[in-house]
mmCIF file of C-alpha atoms in Angstrom:
data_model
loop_
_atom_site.group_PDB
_atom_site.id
_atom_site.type_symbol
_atom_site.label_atom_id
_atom_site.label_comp_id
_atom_site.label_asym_id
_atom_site.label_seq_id
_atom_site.Cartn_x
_atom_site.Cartn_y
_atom_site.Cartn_z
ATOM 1 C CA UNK A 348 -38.222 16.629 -30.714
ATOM 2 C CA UNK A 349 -38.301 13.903 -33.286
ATOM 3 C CA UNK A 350 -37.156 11.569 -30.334
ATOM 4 C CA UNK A 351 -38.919 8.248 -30.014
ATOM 5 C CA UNK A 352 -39.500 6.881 -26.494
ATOM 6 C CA UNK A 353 -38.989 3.450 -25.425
ATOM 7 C CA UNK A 354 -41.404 1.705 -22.785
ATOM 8 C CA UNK A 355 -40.480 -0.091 -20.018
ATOM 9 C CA UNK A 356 -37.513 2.355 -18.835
ATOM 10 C CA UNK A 357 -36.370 -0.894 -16.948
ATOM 11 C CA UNK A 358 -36.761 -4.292 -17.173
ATOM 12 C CA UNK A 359 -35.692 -7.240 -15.026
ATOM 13 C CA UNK A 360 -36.130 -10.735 -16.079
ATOM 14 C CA UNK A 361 -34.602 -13.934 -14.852
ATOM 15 C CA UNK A 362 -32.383 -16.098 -16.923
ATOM 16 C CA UNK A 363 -34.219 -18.079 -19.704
ATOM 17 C CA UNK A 364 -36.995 -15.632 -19.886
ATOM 18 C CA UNK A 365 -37.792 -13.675 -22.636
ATOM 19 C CA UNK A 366 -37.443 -10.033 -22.742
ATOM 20 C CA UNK A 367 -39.707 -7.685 -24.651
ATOM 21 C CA UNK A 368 -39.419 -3.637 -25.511
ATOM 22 C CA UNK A 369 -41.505 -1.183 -27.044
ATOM 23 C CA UNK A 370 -40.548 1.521 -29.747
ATOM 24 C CA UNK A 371 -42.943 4.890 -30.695
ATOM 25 C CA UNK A 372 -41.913 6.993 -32.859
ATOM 26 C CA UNK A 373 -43.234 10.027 -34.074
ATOM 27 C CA UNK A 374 -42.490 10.661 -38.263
ATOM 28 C CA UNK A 375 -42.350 8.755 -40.824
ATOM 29 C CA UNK A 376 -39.264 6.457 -41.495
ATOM 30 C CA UNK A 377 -37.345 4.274 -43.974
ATOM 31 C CA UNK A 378 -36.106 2.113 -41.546
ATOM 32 C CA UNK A 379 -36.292 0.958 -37.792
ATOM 33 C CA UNK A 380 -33.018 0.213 -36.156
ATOM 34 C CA UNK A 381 -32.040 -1.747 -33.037
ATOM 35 C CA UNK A 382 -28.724 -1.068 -30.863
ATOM 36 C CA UNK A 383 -27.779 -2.508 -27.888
ATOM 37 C CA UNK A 384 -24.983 0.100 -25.554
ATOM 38 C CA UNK A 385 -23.279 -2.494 -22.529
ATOM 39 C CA UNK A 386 -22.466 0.017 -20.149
ATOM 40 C CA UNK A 387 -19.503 2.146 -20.813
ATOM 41 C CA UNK A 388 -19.405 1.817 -24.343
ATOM 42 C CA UNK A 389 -20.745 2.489 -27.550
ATOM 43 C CA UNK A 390 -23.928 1.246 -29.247
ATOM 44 C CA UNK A 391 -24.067 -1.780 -31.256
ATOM 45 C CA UNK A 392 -26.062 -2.509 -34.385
ATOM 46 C CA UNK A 393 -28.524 -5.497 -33.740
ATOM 47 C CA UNK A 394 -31.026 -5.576 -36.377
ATOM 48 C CA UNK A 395 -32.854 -3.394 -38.895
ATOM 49 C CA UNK A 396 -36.218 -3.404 -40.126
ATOM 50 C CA UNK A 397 -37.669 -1.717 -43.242
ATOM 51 C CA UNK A 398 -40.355 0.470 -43.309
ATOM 52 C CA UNK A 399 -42.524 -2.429 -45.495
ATOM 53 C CA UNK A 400 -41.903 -5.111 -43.609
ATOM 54 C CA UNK A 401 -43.396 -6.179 -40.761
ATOM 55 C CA UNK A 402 -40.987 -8.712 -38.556
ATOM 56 C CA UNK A 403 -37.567 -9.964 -38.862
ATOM 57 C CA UNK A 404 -35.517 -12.470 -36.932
ATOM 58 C CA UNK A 405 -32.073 -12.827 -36.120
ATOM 59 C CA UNK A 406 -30.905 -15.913 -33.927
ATOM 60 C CA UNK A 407 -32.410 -14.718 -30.504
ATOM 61 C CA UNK A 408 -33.978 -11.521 -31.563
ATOM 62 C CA UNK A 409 -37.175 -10.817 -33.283
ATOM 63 C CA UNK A 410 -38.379 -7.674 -34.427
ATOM 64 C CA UNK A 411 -41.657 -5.888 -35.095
ATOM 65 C CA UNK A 412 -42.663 -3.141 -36.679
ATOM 66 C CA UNK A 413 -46.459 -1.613 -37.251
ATOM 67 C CA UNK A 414 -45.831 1.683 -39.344
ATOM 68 C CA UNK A 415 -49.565 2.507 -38.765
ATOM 69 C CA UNK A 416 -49.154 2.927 -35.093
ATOM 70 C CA UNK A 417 -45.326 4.385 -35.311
ATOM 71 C CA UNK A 418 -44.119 1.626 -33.208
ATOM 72 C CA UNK A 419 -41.833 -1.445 -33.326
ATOM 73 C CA UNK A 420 -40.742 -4.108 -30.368
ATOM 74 C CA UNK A 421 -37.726 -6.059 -29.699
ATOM 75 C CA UNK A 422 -38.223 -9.184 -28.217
ATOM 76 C CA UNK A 423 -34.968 -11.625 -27.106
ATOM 77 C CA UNK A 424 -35.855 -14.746 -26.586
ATOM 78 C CA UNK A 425 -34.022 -17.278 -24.169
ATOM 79 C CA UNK A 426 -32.581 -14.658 -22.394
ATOM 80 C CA UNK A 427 -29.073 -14.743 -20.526
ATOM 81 C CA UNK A 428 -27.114 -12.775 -18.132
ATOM 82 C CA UNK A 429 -25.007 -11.528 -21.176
ATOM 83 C CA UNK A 430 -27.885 -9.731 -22.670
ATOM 84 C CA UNK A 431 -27.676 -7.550 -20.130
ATOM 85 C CA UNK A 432 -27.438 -4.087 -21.758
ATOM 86 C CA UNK A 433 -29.389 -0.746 -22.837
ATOM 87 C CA UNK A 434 -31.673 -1.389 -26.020
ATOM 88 C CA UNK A 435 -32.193 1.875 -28.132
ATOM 89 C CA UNK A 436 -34.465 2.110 -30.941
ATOM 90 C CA UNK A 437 -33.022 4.391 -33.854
ATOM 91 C CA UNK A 438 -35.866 5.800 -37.009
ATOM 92 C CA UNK A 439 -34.096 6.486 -40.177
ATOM 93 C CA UNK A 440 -35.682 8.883 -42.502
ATOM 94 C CA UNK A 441 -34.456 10.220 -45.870
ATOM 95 C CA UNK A 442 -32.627 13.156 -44.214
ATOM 96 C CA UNK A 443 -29.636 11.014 -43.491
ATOM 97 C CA UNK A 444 -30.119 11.676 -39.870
ATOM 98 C CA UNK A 445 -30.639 8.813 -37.216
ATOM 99 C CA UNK A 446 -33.036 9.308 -34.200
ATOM 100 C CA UNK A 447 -32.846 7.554 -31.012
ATOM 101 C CA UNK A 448 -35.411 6.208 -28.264
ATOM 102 C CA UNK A 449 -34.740 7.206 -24.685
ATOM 103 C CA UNK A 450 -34.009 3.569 -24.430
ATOM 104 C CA UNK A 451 -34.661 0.218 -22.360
ATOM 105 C CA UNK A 452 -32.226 -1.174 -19.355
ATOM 106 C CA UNK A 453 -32.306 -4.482 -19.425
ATOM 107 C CA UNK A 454 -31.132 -6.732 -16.277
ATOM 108 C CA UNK A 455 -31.025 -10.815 -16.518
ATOM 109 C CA UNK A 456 -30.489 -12.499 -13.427
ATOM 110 C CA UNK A 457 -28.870 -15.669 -13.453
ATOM 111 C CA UNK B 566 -14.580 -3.781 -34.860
ATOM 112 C CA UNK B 567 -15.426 -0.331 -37.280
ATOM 113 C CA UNK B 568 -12.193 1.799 -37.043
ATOM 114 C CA UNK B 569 -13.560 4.683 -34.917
ATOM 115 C CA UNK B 570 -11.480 6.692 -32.489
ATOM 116 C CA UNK B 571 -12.709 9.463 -30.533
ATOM 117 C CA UNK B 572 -9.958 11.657 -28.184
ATOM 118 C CA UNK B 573 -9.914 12.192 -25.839
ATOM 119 C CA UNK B 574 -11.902 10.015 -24.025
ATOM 120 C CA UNK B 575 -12.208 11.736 -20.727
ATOM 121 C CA UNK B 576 -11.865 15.478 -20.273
ATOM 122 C CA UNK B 577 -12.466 17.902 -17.252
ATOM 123 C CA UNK B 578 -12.982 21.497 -18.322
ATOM 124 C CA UNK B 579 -14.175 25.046 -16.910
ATOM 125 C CA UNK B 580 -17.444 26.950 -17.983
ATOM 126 C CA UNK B 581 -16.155 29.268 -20.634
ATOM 127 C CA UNK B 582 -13.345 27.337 -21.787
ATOM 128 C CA UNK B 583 -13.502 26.186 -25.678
ATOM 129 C CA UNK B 584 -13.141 22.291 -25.947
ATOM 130 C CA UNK B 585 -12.634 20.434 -29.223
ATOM 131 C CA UNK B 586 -13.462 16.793 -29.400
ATOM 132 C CA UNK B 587 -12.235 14.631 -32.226
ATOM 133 C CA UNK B 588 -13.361 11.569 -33.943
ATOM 134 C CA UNK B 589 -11.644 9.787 -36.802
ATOM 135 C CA UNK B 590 -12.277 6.796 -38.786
ATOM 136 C CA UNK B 591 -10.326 4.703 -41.179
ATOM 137 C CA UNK B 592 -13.706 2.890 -42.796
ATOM 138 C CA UNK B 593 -13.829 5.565 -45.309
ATOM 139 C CA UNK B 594 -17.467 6.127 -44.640
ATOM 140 C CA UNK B 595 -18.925 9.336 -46.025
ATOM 141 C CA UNK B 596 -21.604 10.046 -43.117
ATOM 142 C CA UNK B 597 -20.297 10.821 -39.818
ATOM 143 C CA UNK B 598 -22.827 11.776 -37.030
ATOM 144 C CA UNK B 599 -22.105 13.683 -33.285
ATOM 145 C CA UNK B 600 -24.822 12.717 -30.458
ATOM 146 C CA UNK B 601 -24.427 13.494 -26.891
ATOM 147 C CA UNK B 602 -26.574 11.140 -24.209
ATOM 148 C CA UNK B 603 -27.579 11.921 -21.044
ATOM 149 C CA UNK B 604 -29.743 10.156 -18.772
ATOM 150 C CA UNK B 605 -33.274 10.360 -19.633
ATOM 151 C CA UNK B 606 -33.106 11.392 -23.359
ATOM 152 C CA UNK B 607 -31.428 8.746 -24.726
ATOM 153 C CA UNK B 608 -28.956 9.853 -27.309
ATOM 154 C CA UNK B 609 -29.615 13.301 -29.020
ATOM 155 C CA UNK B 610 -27.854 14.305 -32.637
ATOM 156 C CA UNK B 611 -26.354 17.504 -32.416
ATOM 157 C CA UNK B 612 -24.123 17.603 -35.864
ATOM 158 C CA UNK B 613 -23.648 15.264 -38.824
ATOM 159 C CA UNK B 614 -21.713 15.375 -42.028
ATOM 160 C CA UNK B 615 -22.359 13.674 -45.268
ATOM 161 C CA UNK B 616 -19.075 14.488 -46.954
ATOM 162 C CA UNK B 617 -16.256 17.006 -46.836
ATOM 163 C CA UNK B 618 -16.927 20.210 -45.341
ATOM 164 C CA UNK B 619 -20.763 19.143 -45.885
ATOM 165 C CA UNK B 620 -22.177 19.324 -42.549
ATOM 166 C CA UNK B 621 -25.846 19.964 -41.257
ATOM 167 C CA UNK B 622 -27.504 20.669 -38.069
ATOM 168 C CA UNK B 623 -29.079 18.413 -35.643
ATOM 169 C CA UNK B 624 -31.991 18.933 -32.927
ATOM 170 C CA UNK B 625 -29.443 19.921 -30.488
ATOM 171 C CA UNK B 626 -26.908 22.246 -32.108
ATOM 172 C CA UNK B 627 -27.065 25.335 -29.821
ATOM 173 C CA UNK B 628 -23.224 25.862 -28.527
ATOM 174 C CA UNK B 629 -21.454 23.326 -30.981
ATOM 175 C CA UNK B 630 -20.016 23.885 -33.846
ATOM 176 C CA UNK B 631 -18.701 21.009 -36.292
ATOM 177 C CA UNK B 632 -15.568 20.699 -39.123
ATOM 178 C CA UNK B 633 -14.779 18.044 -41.802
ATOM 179 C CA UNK B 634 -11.835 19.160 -43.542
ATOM 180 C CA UNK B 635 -10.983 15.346 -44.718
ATOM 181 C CA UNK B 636 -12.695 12.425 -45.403
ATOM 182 C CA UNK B 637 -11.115 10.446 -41.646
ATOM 183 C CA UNK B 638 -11.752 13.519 -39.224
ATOM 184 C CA UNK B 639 -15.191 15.255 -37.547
ATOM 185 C CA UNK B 640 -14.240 17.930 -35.256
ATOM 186 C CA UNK B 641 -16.751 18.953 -32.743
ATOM 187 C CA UNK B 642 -15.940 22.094 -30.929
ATOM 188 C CA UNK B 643 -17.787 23.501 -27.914
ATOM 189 C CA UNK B 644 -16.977 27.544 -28.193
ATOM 190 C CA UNK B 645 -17.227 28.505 -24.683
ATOM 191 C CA UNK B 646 -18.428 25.316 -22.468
ATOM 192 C CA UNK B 647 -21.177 25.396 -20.534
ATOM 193 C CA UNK B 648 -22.561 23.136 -17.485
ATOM 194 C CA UNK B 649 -25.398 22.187 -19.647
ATOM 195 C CA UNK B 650 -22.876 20.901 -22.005
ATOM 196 C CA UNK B 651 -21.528 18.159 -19.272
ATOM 197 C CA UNK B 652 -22.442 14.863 -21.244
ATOM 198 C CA UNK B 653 -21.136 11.691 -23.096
ATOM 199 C CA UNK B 654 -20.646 12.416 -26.616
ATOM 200 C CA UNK B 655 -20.176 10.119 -29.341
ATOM 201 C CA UNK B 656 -19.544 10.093 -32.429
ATOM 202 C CA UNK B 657 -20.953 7.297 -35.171
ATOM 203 C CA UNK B 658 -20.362 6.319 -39.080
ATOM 204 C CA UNK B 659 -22.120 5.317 -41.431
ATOM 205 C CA UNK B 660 -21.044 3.995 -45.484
ATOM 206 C CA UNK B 661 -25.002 3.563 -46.616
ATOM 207 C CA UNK B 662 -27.487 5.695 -43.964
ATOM 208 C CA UNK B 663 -30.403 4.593 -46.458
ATOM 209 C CA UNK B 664 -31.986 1.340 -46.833
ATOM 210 C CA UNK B 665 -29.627 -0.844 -45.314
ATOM 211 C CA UNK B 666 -26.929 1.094 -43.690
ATOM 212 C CA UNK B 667 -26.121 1.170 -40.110
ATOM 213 C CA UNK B 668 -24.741 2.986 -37.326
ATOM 214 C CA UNK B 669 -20.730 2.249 -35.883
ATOM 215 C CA UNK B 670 -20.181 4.242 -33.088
ATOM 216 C CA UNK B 671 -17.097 5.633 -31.173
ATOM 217 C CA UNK B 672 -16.486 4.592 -27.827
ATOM 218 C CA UNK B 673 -17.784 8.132 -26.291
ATOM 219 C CA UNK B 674 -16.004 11.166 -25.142
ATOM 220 C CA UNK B 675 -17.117 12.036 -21.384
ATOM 221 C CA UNK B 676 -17.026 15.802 -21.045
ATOM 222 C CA UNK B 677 -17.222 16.968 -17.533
ATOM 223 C CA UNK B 678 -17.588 21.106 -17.392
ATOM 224 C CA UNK B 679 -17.429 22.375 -13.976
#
């Protein structure tokens, strides 16, 4: 499986906290990808990394990514009970095909 | 909000019944992707299609079969539906998969084969 995996499973932080997942991978990519899925519906893109960079922002969210070790994080900052969500991770790779973590449930309590 | 329909949305079937689920998209994207996610493994690709009647294979194609007979539509059909095959399936586009392009997904198809 060229599945990544996503670490914690589940996380549960209170308001104003920050929040902070973990991507591995396991091939080589052109890009990292970050969705977030509220439950019941699709995903939706957050942010994208390339593979030669090494951290992006975007308002609350901040991205890593360390190609040496195959892994990126996602870290939201300020948290609040809207983020509350799934977080997938999503490698792209030149065969045009996009490959998801297992993912990260995310619970802010207010 | 990308213009992505899936149908139907919700759909109870029996083992050994052939199901078709549909997605179509008025973005005029040219990649169109089928995953199915169940708990535990995240979201899976099982088809995609990079243009008219150009499709490829997925890590999880066994019992699916895909179409793209125009630009807007991305049939996936489930021959003869299994248990197994009880999952949330959606269906995502993309204009530019490469450097910067990104995923719009469907809002999901839930497929319940008793």
């Amino acid at each position: 499986s060229q599945q990544g995996e996503e670490d914690p499973q589940a996380l549960s932080i209170q308001e104003g906290e920050n929040a902070t997942m973990n991507c591995s991978y396991k091939t080589s990519i052109n890009n990292l990808q970050w969705y977030r899925q509220n439950s019941g519906r699709g995903l939706v893109h957050l942010i994208l990394i390339r593979s030669n960079e090494r951290e992006k922002h975007s308002g609350r969210l901040r991205v890593t990514l360390d190609t040496s070790k195959k892994s990126s994080s996602l870290l939201i900052t300020a948290s609040r009970a809207a983020d509350t969500a799934s977080y997938f991770c999503a490698t792209y790779n030149t065969g045009n095909q996009f490959y998801f973590g297992t993912g990260t449930s995310l619970t802010v309590i207010p | 909000d990308a213009g992505i329909t899936q149908s139907p949305r919700h759909k109870v079937t029996e083992t050994g019944t052939p199901v078709t689920l549909r997605c179509h998209q008025t973005e005029n994207h040219r990649y169109m992707y089928w995953y199915r996610q169940d708990p535990g493994h995240g979201l899976r690709l099982i088809h995609y299609s990079y243009g008219v009647k150009d499709t490829d294979k997925g890590e999880v194609s066994d019992g699916y079969s895909v179409s793209r007979s125009k630009t807007e539509d991305f049939l996936l059909t489930l021959e003869s539906a299994t248990s197994s095959q009880t999952s949330v399936y959606f269906c995502a586009i993309s204009g530019r998969p490469g450097d910067t392009g990104e995923l719009f997904f469907g809002e999901g198809s839930r497929l319940t084969v008793l």
